[in-house]
């Protein structure tokens, strides 16, 4: 197992991950659904989805070019889709959970299909200093994307075990740094800390929780960015905020939630509270707008988190896919989903 890590500051206080019988565990036990409930959830996802879980009109995308990215200022942040975010820091590029596949699925002839094309192709991306991976689910770890990024990427930062998967795929072990919760590593002048999340892992029937899941703290001098990966709401957000906050920007899971799986994905109200726990300054909701992974309408996560942020006076930004957001000069962006498929402003009464 390739590693290059050092303990995070005060790492003796927080707990590292733990294994039992070869499986990683959350700090607080998460209820595992029984076979009958799992079968019912799958049945409903296939046969009883409501309308508008996918947009019927094109999702707006701002096309990116390599030349424009290279000319962009530092601290620029771009959503490429779902939880894939490209960041420019210290004149280098960093990317989270790069998924460019047409479907978030083990096969490309079935499964959740993209709403939109990525703003830039894998081939046109500039050289990547590090790929930051949160866990091994198909909507976060894309086999073909990893292989295509291998030659232009200096490092792959992963939770424990995920790096071993990359090595099996043929990625050079010297490029991989695997971290336990609360461990840190330095790449290109930035510090990265693998922090806990409350989730699970697995890419098949027989590898449940055999690899770790994580959120990530990114520290660039005085600038701090948090990437949530996937997580249910738990007290870990407050601990991360106490240890590493305040954060200039939080990239927070806001989508593909369901009352049937409350422990591993957050409702928008919990996303907002997690951002507050982290002592976040600006919230950028991710994990939405690209794949149909739950039962809610495709635009509901945007509507709900925007309304909640306004109610709590939380600074929130909702850039289009491919639209630049600068951490040093933040702006709210436009609610670009309004008007698509007849979506109306949730803050305006329908009879207004």
XYZ file of C-alpha atoms in Angstrom, residues 25-180:
156
model
C -16.805 1.478 10.161
C -18.266 4.870 10.899
C -17.551 6.252 14.346
C -21.260 6.059 15.115
C -22.803 2.762 13.961
C -25.004 3.278 10.908
C -28.059 1.099 10.553
C -27.764 -1.322 7.647
C -30.934 -1.834 5.657
C -32.385 -5.319 5.476
C -32.761 -7.220 2.233
C -36.494 -6.554 1.920
C -36.138 -2.804 2.410
C -33.220 -2.652 -0.009
C -35.269 -4.536 -2.596
C -38.195 -2.121 -2.074
C -35.913 0.900 -2.522
C -34.524 -0.533 -5.768
C -38.042 -1.369 -6.992
C -39.253 2.186 -6.310
C -36.182 3.693 -7.993
C -36.886 1.670 -11.139
C -40.677 1.648 -11.366
C -42.079 4.468 -9.235
C -39.978 7.532 -9.925
C -41.937 10.793 -10.036
C -41.792 13.172 -12.965
C -38.948 15.663 -13.370
C -36.169 13.613 -11.796
C -34.362 14.448 -15.062
C -34.491 17.782 -16.917
C -36.371 17.710 -20.209
C -34.512 20.759 -21.548
C -30.710 21.150 -21.809
C -28.828 22.100 -18.656
C -26.736 25.218 -19.384
C -22.991 24.560 -19.456
C -20.202 27.112 -19.884
C -17.568 25.494 -22.074
C -13.997 25.649 -20.783
C -10.746 25.539 -22.715
C -7.273 24.682 -21.486
C -5.994 28.100 -22.553
C -8.702 29.882 -20.541
C -7.960 27.778 -17.463
C -4.237 28.444 -17.666
C -4.935 32.176 -17.951
C -7.442 32.148 -15.066
C -6.449 33.657 -11.704
C -5.516 31.525 -8.741
C -8.320 30.528 -6.355
C -10.658 29.874 -9.302
C -13.143 27.027 -8.758
C -15.195 25.296 -11.477
C -17.984 22.760 -11.145
C -17.623 20.180 -13.917
C -20.615 18.102 -12.779
C -21.897 16.143 -9.784
C -18.999 16.182 -7.251
C -16.293 16.882 -9.823
C -14.723 20.256 -9.036
C -11.621 21.732 -10.663
C -9.576 24.156 -8.543
C -6.668 26.397 -9.508
C -4.350 27.045 -6.563
C -0.684 28.117 -6.676
C -0.753 28.012 -10.477
C -1.572 24.308 -10.350
C -4.794 22.397 -10.951
C -6.511 20.027 -8.555
C -9.654 17.983 -9.187
C -12.100 16.213 -6.871
C -13.853 12.917 -7.694
C -13.416 13.186 -11.482
C -16.383 11.474 -13.138
C -16.637 12.017 -16.894
C -18.511 8.811 -17.762
C -21.852 8.962 -19.544
C -23.416 6.872 -16.770
C -22.696 6.566 -13.036
C -22.757 2.806 -13.262
C -20.530 -0.278 -13.535
C -21.741 -0.584 -17.143
C -22.285 2.127 -19.741
C -25.400 0.614 -21.312
C -27.545 1.008 -18.180
C -27.732 3.126 -15.058
C -28.083 6.845 -14.269
C -27.251 8.899 -17.377
C -25.685 12.362 -17.380
C -27.912 15.434 -17.781
C -25.128 17.344 -19.540
C -21.689 16.922 -21.056
C -18.671 18.026 -18.969
C -17.610 21.645 -19.641
C -14.213 20.330 -20.770
C -13.017 16.933 -21.917
C -10.477 14.838 -20.065
C -8.085 15.255 -22.976
C -8.310 19.061 -22.861
C -7.735 19.396 -19.116
C -4.431 21.022 -18.177
C -1.875 18.996 -16.203
C -3.310 18.012 -12.817
C -1.214 18.290 -9.677
C -3.495 15.986 -7.671
C -6.734 14.069 -7.976
C -8.576 14.079 -4.630
C -10.882 11.073 -4.161
C -13.514 10.739 -1.436
C -14.576 7.081 -1.875
C -15.042 4.327 -4.424
C -18.712 4.560 -5.474
C -19.318 4.765 -9.229
C -20.555 8.358 -9.139
C -17.246 9.385 -7.501
C -14.618 6.967 -8.845
C -14.647 6.650 -12.639
C -12.352 3.901 -13.938
C -11.875 5.321 -17.433
C -11.335 8.853 -16.131
C -8.638 7.661 -13.734
C -6.816 5.819 -16.518
C -6.976 8.807 -18.851
C -5.802 11.180 -16.126
C -2.885 8.972 -15.061
C -0.284 10.418 -17.431
C -1.157 14.057 -16.742
C -1.564 13.720 -12.946
C 1.263 13.972 -10.417
C -0.564 12.488 -7.411
C -3.743 10.679 -6.427
C -4.873 11.369 -2.853
C -7.209 8.703 -1.514
C -8.680 7.270 1.677
C -7.209 3.943 2.806
C -7.772 1.114 0.367
C -8.949 3.244 -2.562
C -5.347 3.713 -3.620
C -4.927 -0.071 -3.711
C -7.787 -0.173 -6.199
C -5.971 2.358 -8.382
C -2.784 0.300 -8.232
C -4.747 -2.751 -9.425
C -5.958 -0.583 -12.328
C -2.347 0.086 -13.304
C -1.716 3.486 -11.688
C 1.907 3.982 -10.630
C 2.073 3.313 -6.879
C 4.582 6.155 -6.433
C 1.840 8.618 -7.421
C -0.598 7.422 -4.762
C -0.913 8.715 -1.217
C -3.433 6.886 0.961
C -4.588 8.526 4.166
C -6.507 7.474 7.232
